[in-house]
Tab-separated table of C-alpha atoms and ligand atoms in Angstrom:
chain	number	residue	atom	x	y	z
D	9	MET	CA	11.429	20.445	36.790
D	10	SER	CA	13.671	18.011	38.737
D	11	THR	CA	14.931	15.094	37.017
D	12	GLU	CA	13.316	12.579	39.646
D	13	ALA	CA	10.068	14.117	38.860
D	14	ASP	CA	11.057	14.202	34.835
D	15	LEU	CA	11.946	10.370	35.231
D	16	LYS	CA	8.181	10.186	37.474
D	17	GLU	CA	6.397	11.533	34.398
D	18	ILE	CA	8.442	9.550	31.757
D	19	ILE	CA	7.516	6.230	33.558
D	20	GLU	CA	4.032	7.045	34.334
D	21	GLU	CA	3.337	7.990	30.828
D	22	LEU	CA	4.774	4.781	29.489
D	23	ARG	CA	2.411	2.868	32.262
D	24	GLN	CA	-0.721	4.829	30.824
D	25	TYR	CA	0.040	3.925	27.075
D	26	TYR	CA	1.043	-0.029	28.609
D	27	GLU	CA	-2.901	0.202	29.954
D	28	PHE	CA	-4.305	1.815	26.947
D	29	GLN	CA	-2.977	-0.950	24.586
D	30	LYS	CA	-4.403	-3.474	27.198
D	31	SER	CA	-7.118	-2.066	27.086
D	32	MET	CA	-7.699	-2.073	23.345
D	33	GLY	CA	-6.998	-5.645	23.373
D	34	VAL	CA	-3.115	-5.631	23.086
D	35	GLU	CA	-1.851	-8.592	25.169
D	36	ARG	CA	2.250	-8.678	25.016
D	37	VAL	CA	3.529	-4.954	25.495
D	38	TYR	CA	7.149	-5.117	26.752
D	39	ALA	CA	6.610	-3.236	30.418
D	40	GLY	CA	10.076	-4.228	32.140
D	41	LYS	CA	10.262	-6.383	34.839
D	42	GLN	CA	7.075	-5.902	36.522
D	43	GLU	CA	3.679	-6.479	35.272
D	44	LYS	CA	1.224	-3.383	35.887
D	45	GLU	CA	-1.628	-3.783	37.854
D	46	ALA	CA	-4.596	-2.752	36.778
D	47	GLY	CA	-6.534	0.437	38.093
D	48	PRO	CA	-9.908	0.073	40.459
D	49	PRO	CA	-13.184	-0.536	39.594
D	50	PRO	CA	-14.989	1.690	37.090
D	51	ALA	CA	-17.284	3.380	39.770
D	52	GLN	CA	-13.946	4.861	41.034
D	53	ARG	CA	-13.367	6.227	37.784
D	54	ARG	CA	-12.985	9.983	37.735
D	55	GLN	CA	-15.480	12.862	35.750
D	56	PRO	CA	-13.346	15.038	33.241
D	57	LYS	CA	-13.398	18.205	35.430
D	58	ARG	CA	-13.330	21.485	34.451
D	59	THR	CA	-9.987	23.565	34.583
D	60	GLU	CA	-9.392	27.035	34.837
D	61	THR	CA	-7.988	26.987	31.769
D	62	LYS	CA	-9.725	30.140	29.989
D	63	VAL	CA	-9.311	30.767	26.177
D	64	THR	CA	-9.930	33.473	24.513
D	65	ALA	CA	-10.764	34.288	20.411
D	66	ASN	CA	-7.806	36.514	20.071
D	67	LYS	CA	-5.433	34.233	22.081
D	68	GLN	CA	-2.446	33.723	19.228
D	69	THR	CA	-0.803	30.799	20.165
D	70	SER	CA	-2.866	27.843	18.176
D	71	GLU	CA	-2.415	27.554	14.815
D	72	ASN	CA	-5.398	27.748	13.744
D	73	ILE	CA	-7.675	30.437	15.306
D	74	ILE	CA	-11.431	29.699	13.897
D	75	THR	CA	-13.473	32.786	13.066
D	76	ILE	CA	-16.705	31.547	11.361
D	77	GLU	CA	-18.011	35.035	10.575
D	78	ASP	CA	-21.554	33.545	10.132
D	79	LYS	CA	-21.604	31.487	13.330
D	80	ALA	CA	-19.432	33.823	15.609
D	81	ASP	CA	-22.148	34.541	17.819
D	82	LEU	CA	-22.882	30.497	18.428
D	83	PHE	CA	-20.228	31.060	21.165
D	84	ASP	CA	-19.730	34.942	22.361
D	85	GLY	CA	-23.122	34.674	23.899
D	86	SER	CA	-25.182	36.717	21.855
D	87	ALA	CA	-27.163	33.677	20.293
D	88	LYS	CA	-30.424	32.340	21.983
D	89	LEU	CA	-28.617	29.513	24.293
D	90	MET	CA	-30.699	26.186	23.370
D	91	THR	CA	-30.828	23.199	25.351
D	92	LEU	CA	-30.038	20.025	23.784
D	93	GLU	CA	-33.766	19.020	23.385
D	94	GLU	CA	-34.546	22.258	21.649
D	95	ILE	CA	-31.999	21.623	19.039
D	96	ARG	CA	-32.912	18.233	18.577
D	97	GLU	CA	-36.819	19.583	18.520
D	98	GLU	CA	-35.014	22.191	15.424
D	99	ILE	CA	-33.583	19.748	13.496
D	100	GLY	CA	-37.131	17.310	13.148
D	101	ASP	CA	-37.710	15.693	10.658
D	102	CYS	CA	-34.858	16.655	8.511
D	103	THR	CA	-34.772	17.378	5.090
D	104	ARG	CA	-32.510	19.878	4.759
D	105	CYS	CA	-29.961	18.223	2.501
D	106	LYS	CA	-30.187	15.405	0.125
D	107	LEU	CA	-28.522	12.917	3.034
D	108	HIS	CA	-31.995	12.399	4.149
D	109	GLU	CA	-33.116	10.154	1.201
D	110	GLY	CA	-31.050	7.304	2.458
D	111	ARG	CA	-30.865	7.080	5.957
D	112	THR	CA	-32.799	5.460	8.410
D	113	LYS	CA	-32.646	7.179	11.459
D	114	LEU	CA	-31.090	10.757	12.191
D	115	VAL	CA	-28.411	10.076	14.643
D	116	PHE	CA	-27.955	13.531	16.896
D	117	GLY	CA	-25.761	12.297	19.610
D	118	GLU	CA	-25.880	11.073	23.220
D	119	GLY	CA	-24.290	11.439	26.335
D	120	ASN	CA	-23.546	13.847	28.753
D	121	PRO	CA	-25.106	17.411	28.248
D	122	ASN	CA	-22.691	18.848	30.599
D	123	ALA	CA	-19.363	17.580	29.425
D	124	SER	CA	-16.337	18.591	29.563
D	125	LEU	CA	-15.033	16.676	26.243
D	126	VAL	CA	-16.765	16.230	23.341
D	127	PHE	CA	-15.738	13.824	20.370
D	128	VAL	CA	-17.284	14.952	16.609
D	129	GLY	CA	-17.018	11.939	13.798
D	130	GLU	CA	-17.579	12.636	10.603
D	131	GLY	CA	-21.174	11.365	10.145
D	132	PRO	CA	-23.272	7.769	11.070
D	133	GLY	CA	-22.160	4.480	9.666
D	134	LYS	CA	-24.636	1.518	8.893
D	135	ASP	CA	-24.855	0.379	12.437
D	136	GLU	CA	-25.805	4.225	13.777
D	137	ASP	CA	-28.378	4.583	10.907
D	138	LEU	CA	-30.051	1.252	11.723
D	139	GLN	CA	-29.626	2.292	15.807
D	140	GLY	CA	-30.111	5.864	15.828
D	141	ARG	CA	-27.060	5.791	18.265
D	142	PRO	CA	-23.400	7.209	17.655
D	143	PHE	CA	-20.343	5.054	17.163
D	144	VAL	CA	-21.983	1.873	18.688
D	145	GLY	CA	-20.423	-0.365	15.510
D	146	ARG	CA	-17.085	-1.680	15.809
D	147	ALA	CA	-15.492	1.524	15.230
D	148	GLY	CA	-17.362	2.857	18.311
D	149	LYS	CA	-16.641	0.027	20.642
D	150	LEU	CA	-12.999	1.121	20.498
D	151	LEU	CA	-13.439	4.489	20.669
D	152	THR	CA	-15.356	3.173	23.996
D	153	LYS	CA	-12.412	1.629	24.715
D	154	ILE	CA	-10.219	5.063	24.320
D	155	ILE	CA	-12.933	6.775	26.400
D	156	GLU	CA	-11.913	4.010	29.617
D	157	ALA	CA	-8.489	4.401	28.627
D	158	MET	CA	-8.563	7.690	29.612
D	159	GLY	CA	-10.371	6.569	32.849
D	160	LEU	CA	-13.835	8.091	31.817
D	161	LYS	CA	-16.967	5.998	31.306
D	162	ARG	CA	-19.061	6.657	27.783
D	163	GLU	CA	-21.479	8.933	29.871
D	164	ASP	CA	-19.234	10.994	30.851
D	165	VAL	CA	-18.582	12.986	27.434
D	166	TYR	CA	-20.957	13.686	24.760
D	167	ILE	CA	-20.416	11.896	21.626
D	168	CYS	CA	-21.542	13.471	18.055
D	169	ASN	CA	-21.052	13.490	14.121
D	170	VAL	CA	-20.786	17.000	11.793
D	171	VAL	CA	-23.582	15.201	9.466
D	172	LYS	CA	-26.525	13.179	11.520
D	173	CYS	CA	-27.362	11.138	8.468
D	174	ARG	CA	-25.368	8.207	7.084
D	175	PRO	CA	-23.967	9.108	3.350
D	176	PRO	CA	-24.860	6.527	1.385
D	177	GLY	CA	-21.957	3.787	1.019
D	178	ASN	CA	-20.187	5.147	3.908
D	179	ARG	CA	-18.826	7.968	2.011
D	180	THR	CA	-17.679	10.648	2.994
D	181	PRO	CA	-20.359	13.787	3.434
D	182	GLU	CA	-20.046	16.574	0.352
D	183	GLN	CA	-19.159	19.878	1.565
D	184	ASP	CA	-22.654	21.402	0.442
D	185	GLU	CA	-24.177	18.875	3.038
D	186	MET	CA	-21.717	19.135	5.921
D	187	ALA	CA	-22.161	22.966	5.681
D	188	THR	CA	-25.319	22.200	5.892
D	189	CYS	CA	-26.167	20.549	8.912
D	190	GLU	CA	-22.996	22.157	10.583
D	191	GLN	CA	-25.499	24.219	12.301
D	192	PHE	CA	-26.682	21.712	14.841
D	193	LEU	CA	-23.205	21.024	15.106
D	194	PHE	CA	-22.138	24.548	16.631
D	195	LYS	CA	-25.641	24.417	18.466
D	196	GLN	CA	-24.666	21.416	20.347
D	197	ILE	CA	-21.469	22.349	21.356
D	198	ARG	CA	-22.576	26.270	22.661
D	199	SER	CA	-24.929	24.470	24.357
D	200	ILE	CA	-22.892	21.656	25.914
D	201	ASP	CA	-19.904	24.281	27.078
D	202	PRO	CA	-16.522	21.564	26.672
D	203	GLU	CA	-13.921	22.641	27.557
D	204	VAL	CA	-11.972	20.789	24.852
D	205	ILE	CA	-13.110	19.036	21.687
D	206	VAL	CA	-11.715	16.113	19.636
D	207	CYS	CA	-12.156	15.796	16.280
D	208	LEU	CA	-12.033	12.200	14.752
D	209	GLY	CA	-10.805	11.679	11.650
D	210	ALA	CA	-9.561	14.030	8.901
D	211	THR	CA	-13.064	14.617	7.097
D	212	ALA	CA	-14.430	16.405	10.622
D	213	SER	CA	-10.968	18.119	11.527
D	214	GLN	CA	-11.209	19.879	8.316
D	215	SER	CA	-14.875	20.653	8.525
D	216	LEU	CA	-14.677	22.391	11.365
D	217	LEU	CA	-11.376	23.694	11.446
D	218	LYS	CA	-11.854	24.871	7.720
D	219	THR	CA	-8.578	23.496	6.588
D	220	LYS	CA	-7.566	21.454	3.925
D	221	ASN	CA	-4.409	20.238	6.107
D	222	SER	CA	-3.672	16.886	6.672
D	223	LEU	CA	-4.173	15.188	10.034
D	224	GLY	CA	-1.472	14.474	10.489
D	225	SER	CA	-0.134	17.887	10.446
D	226	LEU	CA	-3.211	19.053	12.461
D	227	ARG	CA	-2.820	16.778	15.275
D	228	GLY	CA	-0.914	16.293	18.780
D	229	LYS	CA	-1.575	20.194	19.497
D	230	PHE	CA	-4.867	21.975	20.049
D	231	HIS	CA	-6.756	24.300	17.613
D	232	LEU	CA	-8.826	27.052	18.750
D	233	TYR	CA	-12.614	26.178	17.602
D	234	GLY	CA	-14.595	29.673	18.316
D	235	ASN	CA	-13.485	29.712	22.038
D	236	LYS	CA	-12.469	26.502	22.628
D	237	LYS	CA	-9.683	23.804	22.512
D	238	LEU	CA	-9.717	21.494	19.696
D	239	MET	CA	-7.468	18.421	19.331
D	240	VAL	CA	-7.577	16.572	16.133
D	241	THR	CA	-6.824	12.676	15.951
D	242	TYR	CA	-7.502	9.637	14.176
D	243	HIS	CA	-10.814	8.005	13.793
D	244	PRO	CA	-11.098	5.283	15.681
D	245	ALA	CA	-11.947	3.265	12.073
D	246	ALA	CA	-8.482	3.734	11.057
D	247	LEU	CA	-6.825	2.279	13.838
D	248	LEU	CA	-9.002	-1.045	12.883
D	249	ARG	CA	-7.429	-0.937	9.616
D	250	ASN	CA	-3.801	0.000	10.964
D	251	PRO	CA	-3.165	-0.260	14.604
D	252	ASN	CA	0.045	1.334	14.629
D	253	PHE	CA	-2.284	4.874	14.976
D	254	LYS	CA	-2.451	3.466	17.998
D	255	LYS	CA	0.096	5.397	19.549
D	256	PRO	CA	-0.026	8.970	18.260
D	257	LEU	CA	-3.400	8.505	18.984
D	258	TRP	CA	-2.939	8.159	22.548
D	259	GLU	CA	-0.361	10.632	22.600
D	260	ASP	CA	-2.787	13.165	21.761
D	261	MET	CA	-5.648	11.535	24.321
D	262	GLN	CA	-2.688	12.076	26.868
D	263	VAL	CA	-2.567	16.032	25.942
D	264	VAL	CA	-6.518	16.090	26.021
D	265	MET	CA	-6.133	14.541	29.535
D	266	LYS	CA	-3.352	17.072	31.109
D	267	GLU	CA	-5.696	19.913	29.549
D	268	LEU	CA	-9.094	18.480	31.966
D	269	GLY	CA	-6.588	17.322	34.535
D	270	LEU	CA	-7.735	13.528	34.436
D	271	LYS	CA	-6.009	10.932	35.830
D	272	ARG	CA	-6.000	7.590	34.762
D	273	PRO	CA	-7.817	5.102	37.572
D	274	GLY	CA	-5.513	4.451	40.238
D	275	ASP	CA	-3.310	7.306	39.692
U	1	LIG	FE1	-30.613	17.468	7.646
U	1	LIG	FE2	-28.352	17.112	8.986
U	1	LIG	FE3	-29.631	15.284	7.931
U	1	LIG	FE4	-28.788	16.682	5.941
U	1	LIG	S1	-27.472	15.181	7.301
U	1	LIG	S2	-31.079	15.819	6.014
U	1	LIG	S3	-29.022	18.375	7.119
U	1	LIG	S4	-30.442	16.513	9.787
């Protein structure tokens, strides 16, 4: 790449980060002499586009190759491909694990059934449990801002959780609960067939990647989940507690945007 191209890329990354900070309510960010203008209206935002990138289960460049023996058929095409409606029907009024005892509403997931990008959180919180929708509380609103900062709308992507019922007092889901419920997430991902999965927070990441490695060591690069590229990043709730996580999260999202061929509005 030429020096000029390098410079352009650096300036563009700085501009995108500034816009991201602004969209998340940060009013003062040093951006040089000139204030940047906001992008065009939401109607002009791009849809996530499917890239030509193909990842095979055998590719050795990612750090984690997930071979979930008993679930491999969910990705290799031999399992029945179900629609999201069929998967929801299969879950039914689920009592397969003890989390059903305290739930108000089961939170299946929502969004574009053909999304190129899927966000996976840990489990529903209080607001989600009451409304039956994922990421609708404070952390959810922040996730929506992150999605918009990527140049997308919430309805362009698909959002769901590892467990579909709220753990009591928002505790971390237990291993047996995640293991029982995960089958539905596998089926959702197979049905949607996204290009990229973004795991929000350590619990979802460790659960999907079958690892005990820290979030800090997992984030920032792609892993493989079946044949899908998976990015690990911070949960929006962590950003509410510690704004210092905004920068690394945005760096992770830039890697995802590059993979999907996404550009911010106005680019
Ligand atoms: Fe069923 Fe999943 Fe809810 Fe457990 S968390 S009761 S497995 S839907």
